[in-house]
Coordinates of C-alpha atoms in Angstrom, one line a residue:
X1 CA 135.4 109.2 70.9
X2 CA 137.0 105.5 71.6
X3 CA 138.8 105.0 67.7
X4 CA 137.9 101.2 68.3
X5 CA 134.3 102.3 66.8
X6 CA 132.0 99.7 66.2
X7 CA 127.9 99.4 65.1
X8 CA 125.5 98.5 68.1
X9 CA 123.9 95.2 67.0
X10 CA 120.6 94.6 68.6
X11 CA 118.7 90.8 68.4
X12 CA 115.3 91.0 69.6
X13 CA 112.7 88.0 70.1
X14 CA 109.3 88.2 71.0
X15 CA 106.0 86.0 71.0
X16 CA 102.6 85.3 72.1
X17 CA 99.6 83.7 72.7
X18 CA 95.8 84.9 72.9
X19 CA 92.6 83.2 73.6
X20 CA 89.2 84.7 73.3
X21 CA 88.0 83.3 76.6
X22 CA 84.3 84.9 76.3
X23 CA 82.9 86.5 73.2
X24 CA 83.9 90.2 74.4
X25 CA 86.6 89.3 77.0
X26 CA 90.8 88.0 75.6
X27 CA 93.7 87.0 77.2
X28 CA 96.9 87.3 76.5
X29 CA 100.1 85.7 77.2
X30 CA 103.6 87.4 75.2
X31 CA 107.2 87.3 75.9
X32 CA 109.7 89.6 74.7
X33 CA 113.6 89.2 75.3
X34 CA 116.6 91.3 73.5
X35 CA 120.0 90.8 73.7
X36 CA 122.7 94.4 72.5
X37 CA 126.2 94.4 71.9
X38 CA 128.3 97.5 70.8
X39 CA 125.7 99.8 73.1
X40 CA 127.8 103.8 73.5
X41 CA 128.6 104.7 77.3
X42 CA 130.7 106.7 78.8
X43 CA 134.3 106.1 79.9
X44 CA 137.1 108.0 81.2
X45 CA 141.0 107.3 79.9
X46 CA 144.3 108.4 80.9
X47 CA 143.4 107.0 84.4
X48 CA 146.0 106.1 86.6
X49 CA 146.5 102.8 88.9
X50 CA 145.1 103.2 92.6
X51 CA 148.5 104.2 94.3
X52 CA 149.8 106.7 96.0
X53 CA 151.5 109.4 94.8
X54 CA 150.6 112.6 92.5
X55 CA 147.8 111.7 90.5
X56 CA 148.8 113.5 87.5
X57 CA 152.2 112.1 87.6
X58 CA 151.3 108.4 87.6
X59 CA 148.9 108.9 84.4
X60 CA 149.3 107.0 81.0
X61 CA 149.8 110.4 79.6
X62 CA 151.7 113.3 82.4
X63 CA 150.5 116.0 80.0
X64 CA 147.2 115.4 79.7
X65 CA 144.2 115.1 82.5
X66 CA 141.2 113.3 82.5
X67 CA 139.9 112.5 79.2
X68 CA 136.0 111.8 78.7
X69 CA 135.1 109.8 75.9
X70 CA 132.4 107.6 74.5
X71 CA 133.5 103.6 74.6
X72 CA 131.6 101.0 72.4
X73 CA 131.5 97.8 74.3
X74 CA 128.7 98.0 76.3
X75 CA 126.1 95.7 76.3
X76 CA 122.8 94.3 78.0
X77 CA 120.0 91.6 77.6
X78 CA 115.8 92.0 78.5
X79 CA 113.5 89.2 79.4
X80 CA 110.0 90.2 79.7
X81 CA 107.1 88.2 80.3
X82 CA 103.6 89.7 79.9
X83 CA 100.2 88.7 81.1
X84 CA 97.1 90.1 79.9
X85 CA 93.3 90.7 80.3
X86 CA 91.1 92.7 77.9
X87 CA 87.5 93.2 77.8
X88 CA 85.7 95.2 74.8
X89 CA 82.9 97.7 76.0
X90 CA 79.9 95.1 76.8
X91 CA 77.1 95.6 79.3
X92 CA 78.5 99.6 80.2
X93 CA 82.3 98.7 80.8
X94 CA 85.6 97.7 79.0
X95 CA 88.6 97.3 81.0
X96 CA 92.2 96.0 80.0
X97 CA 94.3 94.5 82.6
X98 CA 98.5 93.5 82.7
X99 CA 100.8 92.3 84.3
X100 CA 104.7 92.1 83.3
X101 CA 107.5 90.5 85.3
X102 CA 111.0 91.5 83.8
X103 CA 114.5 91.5 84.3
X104 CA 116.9 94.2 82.8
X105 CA 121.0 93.7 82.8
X106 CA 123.4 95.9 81.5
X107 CA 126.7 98.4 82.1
X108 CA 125.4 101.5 82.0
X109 CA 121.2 102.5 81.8
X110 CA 122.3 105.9 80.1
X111 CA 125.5 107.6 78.1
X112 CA 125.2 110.0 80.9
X113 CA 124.5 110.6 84.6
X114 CA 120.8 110.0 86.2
X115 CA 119.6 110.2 89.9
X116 CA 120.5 106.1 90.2
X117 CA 124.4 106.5 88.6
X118 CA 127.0 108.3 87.2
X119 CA 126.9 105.6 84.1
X120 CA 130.8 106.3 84.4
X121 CA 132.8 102.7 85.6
X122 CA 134.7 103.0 88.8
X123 CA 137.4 100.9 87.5
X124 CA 137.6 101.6 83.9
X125 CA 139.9 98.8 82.8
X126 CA 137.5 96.4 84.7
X127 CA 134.3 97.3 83.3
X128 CA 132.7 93.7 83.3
X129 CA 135.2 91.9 86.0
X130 CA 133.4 90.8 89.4
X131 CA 133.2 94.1 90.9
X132 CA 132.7 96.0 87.5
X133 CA 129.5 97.4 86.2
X134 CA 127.7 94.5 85.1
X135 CA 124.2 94.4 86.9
X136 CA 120.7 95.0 87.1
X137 CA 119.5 98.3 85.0
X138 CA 118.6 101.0 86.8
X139 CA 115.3 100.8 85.4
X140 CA 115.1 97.3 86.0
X141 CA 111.3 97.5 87.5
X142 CA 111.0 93.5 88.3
X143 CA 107.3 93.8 89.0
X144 CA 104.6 96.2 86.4
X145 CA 101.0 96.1 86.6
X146 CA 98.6 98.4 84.7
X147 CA 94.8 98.5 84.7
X148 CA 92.5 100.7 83.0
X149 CA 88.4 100.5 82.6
X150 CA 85.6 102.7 81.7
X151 CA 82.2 102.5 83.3
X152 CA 79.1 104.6 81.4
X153 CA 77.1 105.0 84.3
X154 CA 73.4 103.7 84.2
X155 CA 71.5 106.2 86.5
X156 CA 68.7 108.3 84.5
X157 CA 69.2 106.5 81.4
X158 CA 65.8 106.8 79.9
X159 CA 64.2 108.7 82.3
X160 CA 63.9 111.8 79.9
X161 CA 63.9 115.2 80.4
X162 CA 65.8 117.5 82.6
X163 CA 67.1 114.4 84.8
X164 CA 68.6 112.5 81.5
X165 CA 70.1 115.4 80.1
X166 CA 71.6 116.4 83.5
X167 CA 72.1 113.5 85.2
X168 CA 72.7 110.8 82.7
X169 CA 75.2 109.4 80.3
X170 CA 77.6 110.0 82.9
X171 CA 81.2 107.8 82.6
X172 CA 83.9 107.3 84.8
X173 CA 87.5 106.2 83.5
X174 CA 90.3 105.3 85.5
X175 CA 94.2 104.2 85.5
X176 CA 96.0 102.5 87.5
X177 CA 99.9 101.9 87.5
X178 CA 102.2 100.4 89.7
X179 CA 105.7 99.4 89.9
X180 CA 108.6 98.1 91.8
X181 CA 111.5 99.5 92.9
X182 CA 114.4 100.4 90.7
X183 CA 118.3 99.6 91.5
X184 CA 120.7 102.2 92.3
X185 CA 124.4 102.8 93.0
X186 CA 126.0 103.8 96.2
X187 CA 128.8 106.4 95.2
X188 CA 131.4 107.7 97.7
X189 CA 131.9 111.4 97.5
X190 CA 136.1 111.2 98.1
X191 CA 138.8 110.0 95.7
X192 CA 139.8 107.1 98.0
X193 CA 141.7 105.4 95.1
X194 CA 143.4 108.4 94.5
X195 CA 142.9 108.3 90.8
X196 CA 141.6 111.9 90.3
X197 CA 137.8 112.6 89.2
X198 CA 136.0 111.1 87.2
X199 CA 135.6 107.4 87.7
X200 CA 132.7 106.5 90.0
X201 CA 134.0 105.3 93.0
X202 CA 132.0 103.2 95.3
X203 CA 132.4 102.0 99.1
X204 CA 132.6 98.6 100.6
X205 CA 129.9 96.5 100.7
X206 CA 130.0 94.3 104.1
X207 CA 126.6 92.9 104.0
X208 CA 123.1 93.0 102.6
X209 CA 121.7 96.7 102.4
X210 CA 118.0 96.5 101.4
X211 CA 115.8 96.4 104.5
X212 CA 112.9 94.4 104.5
X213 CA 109.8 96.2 103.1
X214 CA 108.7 97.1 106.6
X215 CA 111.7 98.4 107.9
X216 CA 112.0 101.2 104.9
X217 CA 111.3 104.5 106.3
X218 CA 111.9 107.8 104.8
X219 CA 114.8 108.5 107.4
X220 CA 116.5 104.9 106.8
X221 CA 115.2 103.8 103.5
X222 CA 118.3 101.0 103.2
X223 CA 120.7 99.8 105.8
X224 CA 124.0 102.2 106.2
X225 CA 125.7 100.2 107.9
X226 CA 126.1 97.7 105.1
X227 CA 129.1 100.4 103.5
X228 CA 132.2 101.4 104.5
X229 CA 135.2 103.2 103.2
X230 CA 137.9 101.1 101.4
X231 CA 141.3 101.0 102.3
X232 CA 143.9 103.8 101.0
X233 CA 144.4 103.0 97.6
X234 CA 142.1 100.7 96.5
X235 CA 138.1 100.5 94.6
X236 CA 135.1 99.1 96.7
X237 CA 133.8 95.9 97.1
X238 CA 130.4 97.3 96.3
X239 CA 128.5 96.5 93.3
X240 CA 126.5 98.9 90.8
X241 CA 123.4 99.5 91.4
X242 CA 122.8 97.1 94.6
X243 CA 120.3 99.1 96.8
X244 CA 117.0 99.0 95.7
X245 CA 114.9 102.2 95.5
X246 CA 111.0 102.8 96.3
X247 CA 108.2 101.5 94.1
X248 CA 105.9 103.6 92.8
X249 CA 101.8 103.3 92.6
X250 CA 99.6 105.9 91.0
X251 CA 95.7 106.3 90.4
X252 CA 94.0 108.4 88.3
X253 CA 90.3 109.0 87.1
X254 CA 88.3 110.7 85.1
X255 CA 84.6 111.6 85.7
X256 CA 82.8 113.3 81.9
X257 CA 79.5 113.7 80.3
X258 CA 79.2 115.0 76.7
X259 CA 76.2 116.3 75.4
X260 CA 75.3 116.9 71.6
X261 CA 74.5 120.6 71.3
X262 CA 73.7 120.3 67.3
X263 CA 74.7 117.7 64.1
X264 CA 78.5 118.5 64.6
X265 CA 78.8 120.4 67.7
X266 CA 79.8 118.8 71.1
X267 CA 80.1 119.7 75.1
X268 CA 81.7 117.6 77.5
X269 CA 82.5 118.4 81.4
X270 CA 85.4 116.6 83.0
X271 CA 86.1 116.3 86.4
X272 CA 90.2 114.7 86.6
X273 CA 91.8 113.7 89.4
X274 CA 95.4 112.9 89.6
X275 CA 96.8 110.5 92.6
X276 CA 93.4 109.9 93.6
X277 CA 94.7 108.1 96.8
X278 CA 97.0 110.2 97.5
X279 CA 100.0 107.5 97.9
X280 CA 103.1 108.9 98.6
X281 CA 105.7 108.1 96.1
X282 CA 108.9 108.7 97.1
X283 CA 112.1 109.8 95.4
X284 CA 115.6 108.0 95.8
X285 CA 117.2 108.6 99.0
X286 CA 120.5 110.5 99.0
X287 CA 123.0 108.0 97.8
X288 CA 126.9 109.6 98.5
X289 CA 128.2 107.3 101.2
X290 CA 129.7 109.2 103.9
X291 CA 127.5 112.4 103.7
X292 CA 125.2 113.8 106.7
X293 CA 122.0 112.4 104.7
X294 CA 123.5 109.7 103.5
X295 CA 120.4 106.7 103.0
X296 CA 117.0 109.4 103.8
X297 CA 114.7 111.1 101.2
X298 CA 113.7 114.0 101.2
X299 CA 111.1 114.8 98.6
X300 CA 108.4 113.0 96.7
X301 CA 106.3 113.5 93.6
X302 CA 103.3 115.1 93.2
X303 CA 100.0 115.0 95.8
X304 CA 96.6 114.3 94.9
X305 CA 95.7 117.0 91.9
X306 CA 92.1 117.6 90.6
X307 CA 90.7 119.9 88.1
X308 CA 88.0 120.4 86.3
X309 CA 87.7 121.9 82.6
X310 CA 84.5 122.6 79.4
X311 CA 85.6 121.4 76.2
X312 CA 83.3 122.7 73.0
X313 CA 84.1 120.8 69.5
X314 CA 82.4 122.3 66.5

């Protein structure tokens, strides 16, 4: 643990506005910001200055290696603004509708490694200097939208009998969510700054690597030819999470009747589905500059899913 210990301090600030625009039917306006100093990440010490030479020779300390530790500098700020639509259950449906643009800055998104970074600086004495680790979070999804809504289905209502108890009182829910893509960092997989392991080393950055939306394909998700490998000696141009991953969209619904067996005891059916569309949602591509798959993905997440279930309350 770094002995220069301090508290993290968080300030948060939020507000809003609603307006009941019909007699069943709000909307919603809300921002949200926050601002943290003192945030733990992790940090390496006893690294030596790019140079040639031993590595373990040219430490701080000869007799020691590598030493992991927990630093308390790190910091980051939130903005979030929030639009909303919400309408109670009235004539058979509800529904509740948002949309939130953001922006999320910070040095590290986790104390410890994720699929987007190592959360380790490349240059640990210049954690927030031009090239440093000061940049979007690597959950920083700019764009969010959620929508959700349930429809009770009118078909059969009232008919009576068999067909009502069979075919009515049906209701459908559903949920959508979408997002934009995340940042994430470019790492080399060599010790070009020949400062042992640990630090995350990056590559050059010679131009702009996202590829416009149309361009991103599965093989070539971002441009590779926007790295390179530094000189001998030195740290990459390239900033922290700079490449953009894919966005991700998901829809789900739910089709359930439940009938009333006795005073306290219940039966609903449910048919779920899971990725209704079946939208492929791609994982981030392989990140390690200079590897054989370097910029193509290889795996998403889960298909289109369905089951149905019985559930009996007494």
């Amino acid at each position: 643990m770094d002995h220069a210990y301090a508290v993290e301090y968080t300030q948060t600030w939020s507000g809003g506005l609603q307006y009941e625009l019909l007699p069943s039917t709000m909307v919603e306006v809300s921002y949200m910001g926050s601002w943290t100093v003192g945030a733990d990440n992790s940090t390496i010490r006893n690294v030596p200055e790019p140079g040639p030479g031993s590595v373990q020779g040219r430490r701080p300390i000869p007799a020691l290696g590598p030493i992991r530790t927990i630093r308390f500098d790190g910091k980051s700020i939130y903005h979030g603004l929030t639009l909303k639509a919400e309408q109670r259950l009235h004539r058979n449906y509800s529904y509740s509708v948002s949309y939130t643009l953001s922006s999320s800055t910070d040095d590290a998104s986790s104390p410890g490694a994720t699929e987007a970074e190592a959360n380790v600086p490349q240059d640990v004495r210049n954690v927030f200097d031009e090239t440093g680790e000061w940049a979007a979070s690597s959950f920083d999804h700019r764009h969010l939208l959620v929508a959700s809504g349930t429809y009770q289905l009118p078909f059969f209502d009232g008919a009576g009998g068999l067909r009502e108890g069979l075919l009515g009182g049906w209701r459908v829910n559903a949920v959508f969510f979408a997002q934009s893509g995340a940042p994430f960092t470019v790492n080399l997989g060599v010790d070009q700054a020949n400062v042992g392991s640990g630090p995350a080393q990056r590559p050059d950055q010679v131009q702009e690597p996202n590829l416009p939306s149309g361009e991103r394909l599965p093989e070539r998700w971002f441009d590779t030819s926007a790295f390179a490998l530094p000189a001998p000696f030195t740290f990459g141009s390239a900033r922290r999470n700079s490449v953009i991953g894919p966005g991700f969209a998901n829809l789900d619904f739910v089709v359930a009747k439940t009938w009333s067996v006795a005073a306290t005891r219940q039966l609903e059916l449910r048919w779920e589905v899971f990725n209704a569309l079946n939208r492929v949602n791609f994982d981030l591509p392989n990140r390690i500059f200079g590897t054989a798959n370097f910029g193509r993905i290889f795996s998403a997440r889960n298909p289109r899913e369905m089951q149905f279930g019985a559930k009996f309350s007494f």
